[in-house]
């Protein structure tokens, strides 16, 4: 099955990483921007020269559209996510083995606001499942069995919104195929080096279990209006 790439004739953003389908309302402070539904975004090899187009393809390269060349890679196919189609949208699927992850070209250490479009695997039994992981810190520590985040870190998530609604940080993750916009802010600078192994699996496999279609991270603390505008733009773009 060939998976379609979403596109928009109204919004075109060009960057060092390539072209994506629309312009985010906030550009200042962007650290990373992953869009699985943009052209030239998901690849079958770490060099990002062979596009992934078929359901089940192993995703070993992902383009960062922020202009910072913070691309994703995973040289080992067995722990790389696969390309799937959910609700007409391309997603990177991290299966229930719990060991799938992709590393970033550069570790981010100043994350303050992040947006995901993601959903946990339907029927998964639940445990720690990180929406962002790091080689040494645990700034995006999840809550067991299904909570998005927990106040375990030195720079914890102190604000969580799901599809624009403000909720407690331990609120359960959305369930795929009903992927939703997850918005988080940290009380201080947070770090992430991969999507999404926790501290090199030092505490077991706590990688993401589920689907992800979109991720953007900022070094800036976005205002409530900026978060709302960004969430609206993402929801309209992906029709979720």
XYZ file of C-alpha atoms in Angstrom:
240
model
C 0.000 0.000 0.000
C 1.367 3.398 -0.966
C 0.785 5.998 1.720
C -0.247 9.515 0.658
C 1.577 12.617 1.785
C -0.670 15.415 2.937
C -0.063 18.695 1.219
C -1.318 22.268 1.211
C -1.206 24.739 -1.613
C -1.850 27.584 0.850
C 1.179 27.144 3.070
C 4.674 26.178 2.007
C 7.631 26.358 4.374
C 11.126 25.877 3.044
C 14.072 25.263 5.338
C 17.493 23.680 5.319
C 15.773 20.371 5.941
C 13.373 20.468 3.021
C 9.748 21.484 2.458
C 6.827 20.913 4.763
C 3.135 21.411 4.195
C 2.348 24.512 6.238
C 3.823 27.331 8.286
C 3.566 27.125 12.046
C 2.282 30.341 13.646
C 5.354 30.609 15.909
C 8.788 30.442 14.286
C 10.962 32.048 16.984
C 12.825 29.621 19.225
C 12.065 26.522 17.152
C 14.491 23.705 18.042
C 13.041 20.786 16.075
C 10.159 20.236 13.697
C 9.126 16.746 12.526
C 6.158 16.291 10.179
C 5.600 12.753 8.912
C 3.081 14.025 6.339
C 5.359 16.498 4.603
C 7.229 15.719 1.417
C 10.812 14.515 1.907
C 10.232 13.783 5.582
C 10.472 10.032 6.250
C 13.143 7.724 4.892
C 14.146 4.065 4.755
C 17.818 4.849 5.376
C 19.838 7.022 7.733
C 21.272 9.044 4.823
C 17.700 10.138 3.986
C 17.963 9.296 0.299
C 15.359 6.500 -0.037
C 11.799 7.635 0.762
C 9.506 5.455 2.843
C 6.254 5.027 0.927
C 4.748 1.679 1.893
C 3.004 0.590 5.076
C 5.437 -1.421 7.152
C 8.552 0.291 5.827
C 11.220 0.631 8.499
C 11.849 4.336 9.183
C 15.577 4.849 9.687
C 15.767 8.556 8.818
C 13.483 11.521 9.563
C 13.928 15.102 8.368
C 13.957 18.003 10.798
C 12.288 21.038 9.182
C 13.309 23.595 11.823
C 16.365 24.664 9.856
C 18.665 23.287 12.583
C 19.427 20.019 10.731
C 18.509 18.064 13.853
C 17.470 15.017 11.851
C 16.482 11.651 13.346
C 18.219 8.371 12.593
C 18.249 4.730 13.621
C 20.763 2.424 11.920
C 19.275 -0.770 13.385
C 16.119 -1.693 11.510
C 14.885 -3.939 14.321
C 14.441 -1.013 16.708
C 13.340 1.575 14.139
C 9.640 2.558 13.971
C 7.583 1.635 10.933
C 5.460 3.716 8.590
C 1.714 3.216 8.979
C -1.475 4.987 7.893
C -3.890 6.116 10.623
C -7.017 8.051 9.730
C -5.523 8.976 6.376
C -2.324 10.301 7.973
C 1.219 8.973 7.953
C 2.507 8.020 11.403
C 5.683 6.556 12.778
C 4.583 3.486 14.734
C 6.596 2.394 17.738
C 5.314 -1.101 18.434
C 4.539 -2.746 21.753
C 7.987 -4.316 22.178
C 8.913 -1.062 23.904
C 12.392 -1.000 22.436
C 11.985 1.213 19.368
C 13.704 4.595 19.247
C 15.423 7.123 16.973
C 18.304 9.391 17.943
C 18.522 13.114 17.173
C 21.534 14.584 15.405
C 21.930 17.075 18.262
C 20.788 16.813 21.866
C 18.332 19.567 22.780
C 18.941 21.114 26.206
C 16.704 24.202 26.225
C 13.212 22.816 25.535
C 10.419 24.839 27.123
C 7.329 24.195 24.924
C 6.541 21.100 22.853
C 3.712 19.873 20.648
C 3.123 16.273 19.589
C 0.425 14.659 17.476
C 0.421 11.178 18.916
C -1.571 8.318 20.352
C -0.678 5.352 22.546
C -1.087 1.844 21.134
C -4.683 0.716 21.559
C -4.895 -2.148 24.038
C -1.366 -1.792 25.369
C -1.196 -2.875 29.006
C 0.524 0.298 30.075
C 3.681 1.347 31.901
C 6.307 4.046 31.473
C 6.223 5.327 27.894
C 8.210 8.468 27.180
C 7.092 11.075 24.648
C 10.690 12.358 24.588
C 13.770 10.574 25.907
C 17.271 11.625 26.837
C 20.677 10.017 27.299
C 21.005 11.202 30.908
C 18.014 13.303 32.069
C 14.355 12.350 32.508
C 12.659 15.670 31.946
C 9.692 14.067 30.126
C 9.181 11.182 32.551
C 5.801 9.545 32.067
C 3.361 8.374 34.713
C 2.620 4.646 34.982
C 0.513 3.061 33.629
C -0.801 5.540 31.041
C -0.129 9.107 32.220
C 1.518 11.584 29.877
C 3.994 13.026 32.385
C 4.993 12.876 36.037
C 6.752 15.318 38.363
C 9.883 13.201 38.734
C 12.394 15.377 36.925
C 14.629 18.304 37.784
C 12.821 20.363 35.146
C 9.326 18.865 35.163
C 6.453 19.416 32.820
C 4.219 21.864 34.655
C 1.544 22.402 32.006
C -0.272 19.875 29.828
C -2.970 20.414 27.214
C -4.647 17.720 25.099
C -6.501 19.011 22.050
C -6.414 22.509 23.609
C -7.932 21.448 26.945
C -5.790 22.073 30.041
C -5.472 18.859 32.060
C -3.394 17.446 34.919
C 0.093 16.358 33.833
C -0.675 12.745 34.752
C -3.696 12.595 32.419
C -3.806 9.465 30.269
C -2.264 9.607 26.838
C -4.594 9.699 23.800
C -5.256 6.287 22.279
C -4.518 5.650 18.604
C -6.155 5.849 16.067
C -7.615 8.920 17.807
C -4.281 10.749 17.716
C -4.465 14.185 19.313
C -2.384 17.311 19.858
C -0.427 17.033 23.111
C 1.064 20.311 24.350
C 3.546 20.544 27.220
C 5.543 23.283 28.889
C 8.444 22.844 31.277
C 9.190 24.981 34.318
C 12.830 25.211 33.207
C 15.098 24.056 30.407
C 14.488 20.412 29.496
C 16.664 17.998 27.522
C 15.952 15.345 24.888
C 18.276 13.345 22.679
C 15.896 10.862 21.096
C 12.377 9.706 20.411
C 12.213 8.221 22.894
C 14.484 5.857 24.845
C 14.975 6.720 28.526
C 18.612 7.037 29.653
C 19.927 4.417 27.211
C 17.520 1.802 28.622
C 19.280 1.920 31.991
C 15.927 1.376 33.701
C 14.362 -0.995 31.174
C 12.583 -0.236 27.926
C 10.544 2.914 28.396
C 10.363 3.975 24.776
C 7.191 5.344 23.255
C 4.453 2.756 22.620
C 2.251 4.113 19.864
C 1.979 6.407 16.857
C 3.433 9.857 16.258
C 2.714 12.080 13.262
C 4.144 15.426 14.333
C 6.545 16.985 16.841
C 7.781 20.529 17.301
C 9.907 21.802 20.198
C 10.677 25.406 21.172
C 13.203 27.021 23.479
C 10.643 29.742 24.182
C 7.756 29.707 26.654
C 4.792 30.233 24.361
C 1.887 32.285 25.610
C -1.574 30.795 25.984
C -2.619 32.520 22.757
C 0.441 31.245 20.893
C -0.222 27.710 22.108
C -3.862 27.956 21.066
C -2.952 29.313 17.630
C -0.399 26.533 17.124
C -2.819 23.824 18.237
C -5.509 25.191 15.897
C -3.071 25.238 12.990
C -1.894 21.678 13.598
C -5.444 20.367 14.031
C -6.599 22.039 10.819
C -3.571 20.830 8.866
C -3.957 17.203 9.936
C -7.779 17.271 10.196
C -7.861 15.937 13.730
